[in-house]
PDB file of C-alpha atoms in Angstrom:
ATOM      1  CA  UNK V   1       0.000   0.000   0.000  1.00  0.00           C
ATOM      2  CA  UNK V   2       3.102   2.198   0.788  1.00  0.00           C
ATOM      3  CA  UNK V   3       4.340   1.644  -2.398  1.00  0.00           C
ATOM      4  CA  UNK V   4       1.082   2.648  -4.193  1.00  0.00           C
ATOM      5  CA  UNK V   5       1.223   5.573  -2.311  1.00  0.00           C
ATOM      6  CA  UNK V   6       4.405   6.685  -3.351  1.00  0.00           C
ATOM      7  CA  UNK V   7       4.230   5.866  -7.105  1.00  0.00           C
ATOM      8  CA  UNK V   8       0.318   7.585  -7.680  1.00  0.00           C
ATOM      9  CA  UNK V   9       1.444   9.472 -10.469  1.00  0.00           C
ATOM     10  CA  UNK V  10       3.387   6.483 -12.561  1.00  0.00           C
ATOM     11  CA  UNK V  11       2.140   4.849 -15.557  1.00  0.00           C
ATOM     12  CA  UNK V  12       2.034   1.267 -15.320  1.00  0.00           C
ATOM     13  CA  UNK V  13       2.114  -0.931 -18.297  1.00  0.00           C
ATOM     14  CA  UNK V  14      -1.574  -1.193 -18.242  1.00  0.00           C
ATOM     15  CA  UNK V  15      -1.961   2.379 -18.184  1.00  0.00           C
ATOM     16  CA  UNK V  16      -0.012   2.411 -21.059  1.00  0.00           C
ATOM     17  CA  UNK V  17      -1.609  -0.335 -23.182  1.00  0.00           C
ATOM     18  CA  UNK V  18      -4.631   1.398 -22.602  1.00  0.00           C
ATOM     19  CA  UNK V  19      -3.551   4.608 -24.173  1.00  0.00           C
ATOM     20  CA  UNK V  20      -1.721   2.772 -26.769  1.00  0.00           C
ATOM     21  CA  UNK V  21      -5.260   1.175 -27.565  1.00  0.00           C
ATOM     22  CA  UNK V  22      -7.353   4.504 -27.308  1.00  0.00           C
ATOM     23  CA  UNK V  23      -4.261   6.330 -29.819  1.00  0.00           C
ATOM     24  CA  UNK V  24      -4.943   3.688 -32.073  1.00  0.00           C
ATOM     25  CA  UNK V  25      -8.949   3.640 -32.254  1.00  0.00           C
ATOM     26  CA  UNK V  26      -8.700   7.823 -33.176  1.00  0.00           C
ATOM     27  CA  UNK V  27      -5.708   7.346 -35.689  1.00  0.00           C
ATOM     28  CA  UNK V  28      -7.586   4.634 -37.377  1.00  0.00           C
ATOM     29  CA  UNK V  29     -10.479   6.838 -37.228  1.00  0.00           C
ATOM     30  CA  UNK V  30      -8.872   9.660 -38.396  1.00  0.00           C
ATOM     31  CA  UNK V  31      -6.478   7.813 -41.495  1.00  0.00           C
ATOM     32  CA  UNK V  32     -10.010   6.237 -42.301  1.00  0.00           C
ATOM     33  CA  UNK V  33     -11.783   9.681 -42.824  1.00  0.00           C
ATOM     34  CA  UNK V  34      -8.771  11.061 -45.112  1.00  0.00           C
ATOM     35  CA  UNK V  35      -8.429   7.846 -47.458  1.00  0.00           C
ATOM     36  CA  UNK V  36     -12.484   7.679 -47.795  1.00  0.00           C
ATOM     37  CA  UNK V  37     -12.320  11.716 -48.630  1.00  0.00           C
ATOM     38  CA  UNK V  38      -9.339  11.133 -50.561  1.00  0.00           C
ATOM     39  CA  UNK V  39     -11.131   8.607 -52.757  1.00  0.00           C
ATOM     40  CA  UNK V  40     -14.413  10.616 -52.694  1.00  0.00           C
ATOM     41  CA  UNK V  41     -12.739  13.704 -54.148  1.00  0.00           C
ATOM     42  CA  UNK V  42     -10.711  11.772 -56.689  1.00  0.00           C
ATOM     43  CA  UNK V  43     -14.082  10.447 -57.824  1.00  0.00           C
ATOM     44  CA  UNK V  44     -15.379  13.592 -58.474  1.00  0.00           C
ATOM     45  CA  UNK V  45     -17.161  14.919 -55.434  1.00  0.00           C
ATOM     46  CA  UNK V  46     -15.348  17.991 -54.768  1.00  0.00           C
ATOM     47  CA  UNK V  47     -16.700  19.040 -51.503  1.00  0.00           C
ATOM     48  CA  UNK V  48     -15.594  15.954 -50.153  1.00  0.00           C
ATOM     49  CA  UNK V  49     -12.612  17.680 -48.179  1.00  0.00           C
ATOM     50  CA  UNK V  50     -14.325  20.599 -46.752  1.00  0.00           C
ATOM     51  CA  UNK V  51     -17.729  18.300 -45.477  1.00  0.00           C
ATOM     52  CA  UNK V  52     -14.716  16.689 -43.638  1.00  0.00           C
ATOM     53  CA  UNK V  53     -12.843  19.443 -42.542  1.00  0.00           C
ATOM     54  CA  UNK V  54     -15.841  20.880 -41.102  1.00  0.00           C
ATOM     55  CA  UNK V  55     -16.890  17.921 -39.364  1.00  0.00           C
ATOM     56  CA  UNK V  56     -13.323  17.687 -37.743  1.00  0.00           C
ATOM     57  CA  UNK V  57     -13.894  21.350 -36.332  1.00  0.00           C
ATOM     58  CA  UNK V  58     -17.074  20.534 -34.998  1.00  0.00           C
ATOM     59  CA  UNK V  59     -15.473  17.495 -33.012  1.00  0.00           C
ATOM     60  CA  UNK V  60     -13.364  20.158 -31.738  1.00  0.00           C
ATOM     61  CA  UNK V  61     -16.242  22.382 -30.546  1.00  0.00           C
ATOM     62  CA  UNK V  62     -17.884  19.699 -29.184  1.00  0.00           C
ATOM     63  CA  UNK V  63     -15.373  18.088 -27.275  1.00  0.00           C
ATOM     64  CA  UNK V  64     -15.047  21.291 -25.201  1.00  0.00           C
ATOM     65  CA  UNK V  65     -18.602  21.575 -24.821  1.00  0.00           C
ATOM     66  CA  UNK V  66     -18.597  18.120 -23.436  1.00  0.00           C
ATOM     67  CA  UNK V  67     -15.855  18.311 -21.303  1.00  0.00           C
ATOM     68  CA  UNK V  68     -17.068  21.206 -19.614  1.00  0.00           C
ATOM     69  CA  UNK V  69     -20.699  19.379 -19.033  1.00  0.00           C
ATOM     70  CA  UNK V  70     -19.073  16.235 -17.782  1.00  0.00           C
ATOM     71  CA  UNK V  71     -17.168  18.165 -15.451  1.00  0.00           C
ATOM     72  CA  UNK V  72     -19.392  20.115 -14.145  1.00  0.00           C
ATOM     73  CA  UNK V  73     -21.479  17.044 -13.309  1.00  0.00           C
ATOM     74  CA  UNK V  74     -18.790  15.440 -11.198  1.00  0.00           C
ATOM     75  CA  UNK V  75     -17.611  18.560  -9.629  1.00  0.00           C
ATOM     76  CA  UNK V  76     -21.535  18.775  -8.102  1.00  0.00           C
ATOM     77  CA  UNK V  77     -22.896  15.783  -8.196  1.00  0.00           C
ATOM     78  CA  UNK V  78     -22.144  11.969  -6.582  1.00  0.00           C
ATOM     79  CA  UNK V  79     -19.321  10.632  -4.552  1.00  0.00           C
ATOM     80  CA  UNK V  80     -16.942   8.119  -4.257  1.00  0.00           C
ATOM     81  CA  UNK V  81     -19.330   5.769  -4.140  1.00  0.00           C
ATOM     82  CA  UNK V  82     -21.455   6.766  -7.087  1.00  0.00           C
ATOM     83  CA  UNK V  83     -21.778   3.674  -9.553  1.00  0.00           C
ATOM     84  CA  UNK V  84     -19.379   3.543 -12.481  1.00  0.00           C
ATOM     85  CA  UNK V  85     -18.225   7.176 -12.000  1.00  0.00           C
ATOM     86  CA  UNK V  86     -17.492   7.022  -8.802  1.00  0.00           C
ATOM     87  CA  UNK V  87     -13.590   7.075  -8.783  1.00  0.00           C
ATOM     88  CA  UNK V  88     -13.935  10.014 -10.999  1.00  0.00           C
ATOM     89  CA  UNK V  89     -15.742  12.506  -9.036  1.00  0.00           C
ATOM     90  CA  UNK V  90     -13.215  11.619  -5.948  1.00  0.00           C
ATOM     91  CA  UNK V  91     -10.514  12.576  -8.309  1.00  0.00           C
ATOM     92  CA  UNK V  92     -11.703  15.721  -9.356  1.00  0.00           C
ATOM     93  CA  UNK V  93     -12.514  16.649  -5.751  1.00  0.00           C
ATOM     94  CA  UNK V  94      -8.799  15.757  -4.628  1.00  0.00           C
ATOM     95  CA  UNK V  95      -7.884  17.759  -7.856  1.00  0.00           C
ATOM     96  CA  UNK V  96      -9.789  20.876  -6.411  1.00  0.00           C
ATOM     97  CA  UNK V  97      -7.834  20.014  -2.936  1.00  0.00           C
ATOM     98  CA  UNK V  98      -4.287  19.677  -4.784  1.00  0.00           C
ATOM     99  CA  UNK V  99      -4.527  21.175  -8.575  1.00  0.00           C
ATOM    100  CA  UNK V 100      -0.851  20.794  -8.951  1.00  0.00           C
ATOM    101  CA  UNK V 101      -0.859  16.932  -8.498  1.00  0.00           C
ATOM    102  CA  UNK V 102      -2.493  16.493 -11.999  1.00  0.00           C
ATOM    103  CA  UNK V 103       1.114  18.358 -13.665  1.00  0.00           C
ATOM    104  CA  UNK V 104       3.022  15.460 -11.799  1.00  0.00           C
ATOM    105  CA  UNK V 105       0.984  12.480 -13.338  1.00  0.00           C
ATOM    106  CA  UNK V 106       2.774  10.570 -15.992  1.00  0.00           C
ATOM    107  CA  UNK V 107       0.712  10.744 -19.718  1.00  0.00           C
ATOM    108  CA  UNK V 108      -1.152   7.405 -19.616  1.00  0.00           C
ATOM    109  CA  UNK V 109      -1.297   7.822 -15.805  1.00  0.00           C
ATOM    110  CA  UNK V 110      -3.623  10.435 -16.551  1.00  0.00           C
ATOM    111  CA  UNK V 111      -4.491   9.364 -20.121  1.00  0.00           C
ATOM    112  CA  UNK V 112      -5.889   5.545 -19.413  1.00  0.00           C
ATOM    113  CA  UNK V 113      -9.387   6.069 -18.296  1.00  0.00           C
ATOM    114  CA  UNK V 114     -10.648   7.796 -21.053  1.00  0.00           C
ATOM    115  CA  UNK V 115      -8.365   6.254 -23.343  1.00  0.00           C
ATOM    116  CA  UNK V 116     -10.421   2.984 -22.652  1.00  0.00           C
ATOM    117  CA  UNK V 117     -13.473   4.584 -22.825  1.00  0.00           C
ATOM    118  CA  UNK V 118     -12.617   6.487 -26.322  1.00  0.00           C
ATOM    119  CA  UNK V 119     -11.542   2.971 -27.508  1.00  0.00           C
ATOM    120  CA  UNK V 120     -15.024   1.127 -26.842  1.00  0.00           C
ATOM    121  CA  UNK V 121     -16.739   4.010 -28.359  1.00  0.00           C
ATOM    122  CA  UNK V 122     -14.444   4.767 -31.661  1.00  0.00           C
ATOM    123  CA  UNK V 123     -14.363   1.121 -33.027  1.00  0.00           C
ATOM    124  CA  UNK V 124     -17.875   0.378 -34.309  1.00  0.00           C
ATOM    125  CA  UNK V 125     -17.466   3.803 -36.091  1.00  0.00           C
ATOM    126  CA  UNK V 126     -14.075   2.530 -37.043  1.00  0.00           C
ATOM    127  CA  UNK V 127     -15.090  -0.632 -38.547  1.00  0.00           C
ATOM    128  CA  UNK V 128     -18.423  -0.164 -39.909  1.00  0.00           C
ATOM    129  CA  UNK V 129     -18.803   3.579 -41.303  1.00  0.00           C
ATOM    130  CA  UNK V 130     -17.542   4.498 -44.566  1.00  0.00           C
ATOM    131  CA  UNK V 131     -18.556   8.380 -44.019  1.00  0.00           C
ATOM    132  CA  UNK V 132     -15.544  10.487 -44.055  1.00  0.00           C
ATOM    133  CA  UNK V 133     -17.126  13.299 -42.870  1.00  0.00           C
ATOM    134  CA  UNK V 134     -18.545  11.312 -40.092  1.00  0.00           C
ATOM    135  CA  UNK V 135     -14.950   9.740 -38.744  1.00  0.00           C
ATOM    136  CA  UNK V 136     -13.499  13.215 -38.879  1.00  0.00           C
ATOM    137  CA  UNK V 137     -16.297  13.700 -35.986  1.00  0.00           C
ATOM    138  CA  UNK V 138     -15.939  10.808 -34.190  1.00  0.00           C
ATOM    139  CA  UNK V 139     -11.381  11.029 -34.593  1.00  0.00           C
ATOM    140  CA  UNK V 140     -11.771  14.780 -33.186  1.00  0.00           C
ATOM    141  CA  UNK V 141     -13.925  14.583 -30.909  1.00  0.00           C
ATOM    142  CA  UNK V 142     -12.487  11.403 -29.254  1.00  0.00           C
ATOM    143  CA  UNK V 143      -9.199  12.501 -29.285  1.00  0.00           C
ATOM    144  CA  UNK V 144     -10.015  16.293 -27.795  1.00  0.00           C
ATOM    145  CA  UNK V 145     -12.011  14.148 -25.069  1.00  0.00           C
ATOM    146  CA  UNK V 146      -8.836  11.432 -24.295  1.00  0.00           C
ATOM    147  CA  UNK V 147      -6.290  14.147 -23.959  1.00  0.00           C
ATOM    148  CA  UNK V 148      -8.710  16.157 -22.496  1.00  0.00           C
ATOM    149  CA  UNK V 149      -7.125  15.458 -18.891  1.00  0.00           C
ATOM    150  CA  UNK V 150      -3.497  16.656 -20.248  1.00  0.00           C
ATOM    151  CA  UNK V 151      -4.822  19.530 -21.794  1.00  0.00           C
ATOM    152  CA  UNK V 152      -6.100  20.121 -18.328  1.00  0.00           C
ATOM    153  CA  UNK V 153      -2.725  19.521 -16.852  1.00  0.00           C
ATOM    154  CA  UNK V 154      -1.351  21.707 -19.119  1.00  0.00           C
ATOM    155  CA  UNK V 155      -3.275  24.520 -17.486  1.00  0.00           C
ATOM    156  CA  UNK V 156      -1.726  24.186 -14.366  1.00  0.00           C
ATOM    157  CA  UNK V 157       1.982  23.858 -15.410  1.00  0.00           C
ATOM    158  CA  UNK V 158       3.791  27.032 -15.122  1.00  0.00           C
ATOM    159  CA  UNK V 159       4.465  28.850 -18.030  1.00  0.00           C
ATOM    160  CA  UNK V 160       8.307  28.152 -18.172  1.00  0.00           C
ATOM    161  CA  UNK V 161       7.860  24.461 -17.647  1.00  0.00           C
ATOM    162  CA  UNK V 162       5.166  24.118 -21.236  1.00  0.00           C
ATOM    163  CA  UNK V 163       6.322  23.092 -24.389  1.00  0.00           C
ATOM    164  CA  UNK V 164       6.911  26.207 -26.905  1.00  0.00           C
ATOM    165  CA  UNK V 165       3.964  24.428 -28.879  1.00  0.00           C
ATOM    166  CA  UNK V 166       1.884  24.248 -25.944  1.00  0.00           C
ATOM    167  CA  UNK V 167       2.340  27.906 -24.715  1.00  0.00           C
ATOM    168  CA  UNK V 168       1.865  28.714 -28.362  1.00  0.00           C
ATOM    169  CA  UNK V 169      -1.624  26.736 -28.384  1.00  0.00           C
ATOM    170  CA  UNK V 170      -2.692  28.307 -25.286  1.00  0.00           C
ATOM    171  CA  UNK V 171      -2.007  31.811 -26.392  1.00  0.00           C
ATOM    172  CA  UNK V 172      -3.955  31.187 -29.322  1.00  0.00           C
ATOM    173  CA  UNK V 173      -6.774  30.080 -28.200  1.00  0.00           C
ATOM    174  CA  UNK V 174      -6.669  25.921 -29.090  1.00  0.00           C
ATOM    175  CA  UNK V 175      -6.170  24.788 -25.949  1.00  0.00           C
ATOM    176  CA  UNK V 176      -7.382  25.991 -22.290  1.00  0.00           C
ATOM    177  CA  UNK V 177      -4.769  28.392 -20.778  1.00  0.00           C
ATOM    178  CA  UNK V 178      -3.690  28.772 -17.063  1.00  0.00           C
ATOM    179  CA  UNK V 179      -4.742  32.164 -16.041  1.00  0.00           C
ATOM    180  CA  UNK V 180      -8.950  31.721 -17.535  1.00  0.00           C
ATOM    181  CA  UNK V 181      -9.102  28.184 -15.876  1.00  0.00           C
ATOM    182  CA  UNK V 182      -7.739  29.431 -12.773  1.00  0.00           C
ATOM    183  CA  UNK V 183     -11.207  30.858 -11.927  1.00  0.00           C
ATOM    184  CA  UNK V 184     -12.318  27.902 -11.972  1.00  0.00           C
ATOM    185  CA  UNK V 185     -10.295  27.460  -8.790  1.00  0.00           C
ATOM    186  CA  UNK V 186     -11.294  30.097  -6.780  1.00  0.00           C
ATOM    187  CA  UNK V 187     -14.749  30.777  -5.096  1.00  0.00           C
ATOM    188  CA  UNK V 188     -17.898  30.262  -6.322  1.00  0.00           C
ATOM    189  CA  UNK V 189     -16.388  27.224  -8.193  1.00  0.00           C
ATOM    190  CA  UNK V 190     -18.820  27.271 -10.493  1.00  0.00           C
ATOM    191  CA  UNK V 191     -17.437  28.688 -13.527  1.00  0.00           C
ATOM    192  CA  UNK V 192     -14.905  28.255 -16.467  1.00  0.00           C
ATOM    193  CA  UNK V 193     -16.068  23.935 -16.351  1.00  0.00           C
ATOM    194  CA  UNK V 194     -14.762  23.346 -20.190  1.00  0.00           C
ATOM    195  CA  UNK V 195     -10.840  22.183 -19.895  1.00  0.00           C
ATOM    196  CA  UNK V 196     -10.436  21.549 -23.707  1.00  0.00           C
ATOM    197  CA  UNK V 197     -10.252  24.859 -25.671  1.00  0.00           C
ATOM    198  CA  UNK V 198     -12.492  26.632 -22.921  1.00  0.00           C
ATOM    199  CA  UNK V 199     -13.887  28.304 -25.832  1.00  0.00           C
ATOM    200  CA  UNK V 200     -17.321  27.898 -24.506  1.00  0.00           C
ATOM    201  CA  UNK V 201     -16.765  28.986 -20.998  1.00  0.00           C
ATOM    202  CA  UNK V 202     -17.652  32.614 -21.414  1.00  0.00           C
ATOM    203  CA  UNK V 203     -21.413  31.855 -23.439  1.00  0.00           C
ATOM    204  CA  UNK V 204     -21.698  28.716 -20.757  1.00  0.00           C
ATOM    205  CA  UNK V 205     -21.272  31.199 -17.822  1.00  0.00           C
ATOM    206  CA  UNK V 206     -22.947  34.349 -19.515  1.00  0.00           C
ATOM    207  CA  UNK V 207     -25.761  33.177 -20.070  1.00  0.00           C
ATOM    208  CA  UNK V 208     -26.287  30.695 -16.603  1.00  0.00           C
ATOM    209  CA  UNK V 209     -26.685  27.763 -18.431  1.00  0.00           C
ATOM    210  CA  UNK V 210     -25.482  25.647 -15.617  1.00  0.00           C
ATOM    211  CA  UNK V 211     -27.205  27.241 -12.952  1.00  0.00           C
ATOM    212  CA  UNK V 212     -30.372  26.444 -15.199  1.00  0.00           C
ATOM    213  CA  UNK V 213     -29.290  22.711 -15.142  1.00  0.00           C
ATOM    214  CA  UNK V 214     -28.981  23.154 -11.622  1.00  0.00           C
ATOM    215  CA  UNK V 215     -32.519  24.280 -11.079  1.00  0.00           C
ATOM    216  CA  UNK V 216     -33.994  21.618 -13.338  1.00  0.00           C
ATOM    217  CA  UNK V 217     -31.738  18.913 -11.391  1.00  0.00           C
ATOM    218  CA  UNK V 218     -33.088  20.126  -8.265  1.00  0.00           C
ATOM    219  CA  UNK V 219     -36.466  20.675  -9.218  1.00  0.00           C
ATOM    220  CA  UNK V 220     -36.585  17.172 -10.519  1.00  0.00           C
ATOM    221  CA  UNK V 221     -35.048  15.160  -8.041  1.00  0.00           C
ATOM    222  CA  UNK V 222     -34.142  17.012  -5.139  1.00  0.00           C
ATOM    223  CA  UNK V 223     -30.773  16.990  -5.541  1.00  0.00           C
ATOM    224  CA  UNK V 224     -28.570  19.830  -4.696  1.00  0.00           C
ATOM    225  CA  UNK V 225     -25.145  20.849  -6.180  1.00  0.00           C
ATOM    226  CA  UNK V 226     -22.327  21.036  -4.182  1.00  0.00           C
ATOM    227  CA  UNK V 227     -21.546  24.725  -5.718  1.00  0.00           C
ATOM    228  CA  UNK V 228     -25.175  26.019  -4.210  1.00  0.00           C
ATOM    229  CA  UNK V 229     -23.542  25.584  -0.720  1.00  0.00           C
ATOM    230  CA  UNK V 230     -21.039  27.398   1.424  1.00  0.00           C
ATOM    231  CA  UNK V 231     -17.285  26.464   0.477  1.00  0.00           C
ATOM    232  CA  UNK V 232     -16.615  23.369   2.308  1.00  0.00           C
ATOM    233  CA  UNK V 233     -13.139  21.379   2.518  1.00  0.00           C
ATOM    234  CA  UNK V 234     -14.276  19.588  -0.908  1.00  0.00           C
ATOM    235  CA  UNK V 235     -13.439  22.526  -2.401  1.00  0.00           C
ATOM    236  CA  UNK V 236     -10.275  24.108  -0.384  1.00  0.00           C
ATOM    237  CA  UNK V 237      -6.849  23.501  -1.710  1.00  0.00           C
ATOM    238  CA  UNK V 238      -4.942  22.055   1.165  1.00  0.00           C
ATOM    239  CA  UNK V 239      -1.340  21.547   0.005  1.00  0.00           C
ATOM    240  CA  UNK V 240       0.570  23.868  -1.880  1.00  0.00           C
ATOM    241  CA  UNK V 241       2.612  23.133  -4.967  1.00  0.00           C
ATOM    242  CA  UNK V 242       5.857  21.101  -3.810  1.00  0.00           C
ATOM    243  CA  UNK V 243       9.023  22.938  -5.239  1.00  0.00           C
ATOM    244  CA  UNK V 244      11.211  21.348  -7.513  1.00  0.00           C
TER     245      UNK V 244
END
């Protein structure tokens, strides 16, 4: 137990066969989409390219849009012992305790989960459509929603410790930055719930979208979220960021 303690944030082999499955089902995916457009275009159909191209950004937009839904769900709702998502939510509440601890987990450490999920989901697309537009979806979408968790990670490394290509992303736009997510950090915590792009935190937040899920939630079944109640240890970081 001492041992698993001490090596939390290492990939283990099935961590990484995991990942190496999930990276598989999305380049499949994706080569798929550019042969079948490929062929399509040569055939005559000269929008074939651009039907997929747009497709691809839309799995882009709606990764983040997802992201920020699924997290916002887990940050309010369930516990630890919550059926099949249970080991999720307690993450993401020790992740509001320590935000820093998800810059020291190795990639498929942090990758695996949804790497396994992405990898059940992506291969009937992968083996039975012949839509090119449609696997440019399904390859952007699941691959903004598996690396989801590093693009997350990535907004809690410090500047100087980011790739040039990173920073570069974050600056322009493509990938959630430190400084906006940080608010999600910092009471109410109930904002800024989209950790891909974050490109739909401001309308998501504007216009009280998730205080309107909220309402319904609670008007429905009773339940409460946990943001609707004073700040409790849940929420509180509790260790700082270890020096290097």
């Amino acid at each position: 137990k001492k041992e698993d303690e001490e090596n939390w944030h290492i990939s283990t082999w099935s961590h990484r066969a995991w990942f190496a499955v999930g990276c598989a089902a999305v380049l499949f995916a994706g080569l798929k989409s550019v042969r079948l457009a490929s062929a399509a275009n040569a055939a005559g159909e000269t929008t074939a390219w651009l039907k997929a191209g747009v497709s691809a950004v839309m799995g882009y937009l709606t990764a983040d849009l997802s992201s920020g839904i699924y997290h916002w769900a887990i940050d309010n709702y369930g516990g630890a012992g919550t059926p099949f998502f249970g080991s999720q939510i307690e993450a993401f509440q020790s992740h509001h305790q320590q935000p820093w601890a998800i810059t020291r987990r190795q990639l498929a450490n942090n990758l695996h989960i949804a790497a396994a999920a992405v990898a059940a989901l992506i291969l009937p697309f992968d083996v039975f459509s012949d839509d090119p537009s449609l696997l440019a979806f399904v390859a952007v979408y699941s691959g903004c929603v598996m690396f989801s968790q590093q693009f997350h990670a990535w907004a809690h490394t410090p500047r100087g410790k980011l790739p040039a290509a990173v920073a570069a992303l974050q600056n322009a736009g493509i990938l959630v930055a430190r400084a906006p997510h940080a608010t999600h950090h910092r009471p109410p915590y109930n904002s800024n719930y989209c950790i891909v792009s974050g490109i739909w935190n401001r309308f998501l937040d504007e216009s009280k979208f998730f205080y309107a899920a909220e309402f319904a939630v609670a008007k429905f079944t009773g339940a409460q979220p946990r943001s609707w109640g004073e700040t409790t240890a849940d929420w509180l970081q509790v260790a700082k960021e270890p020096e290097d």
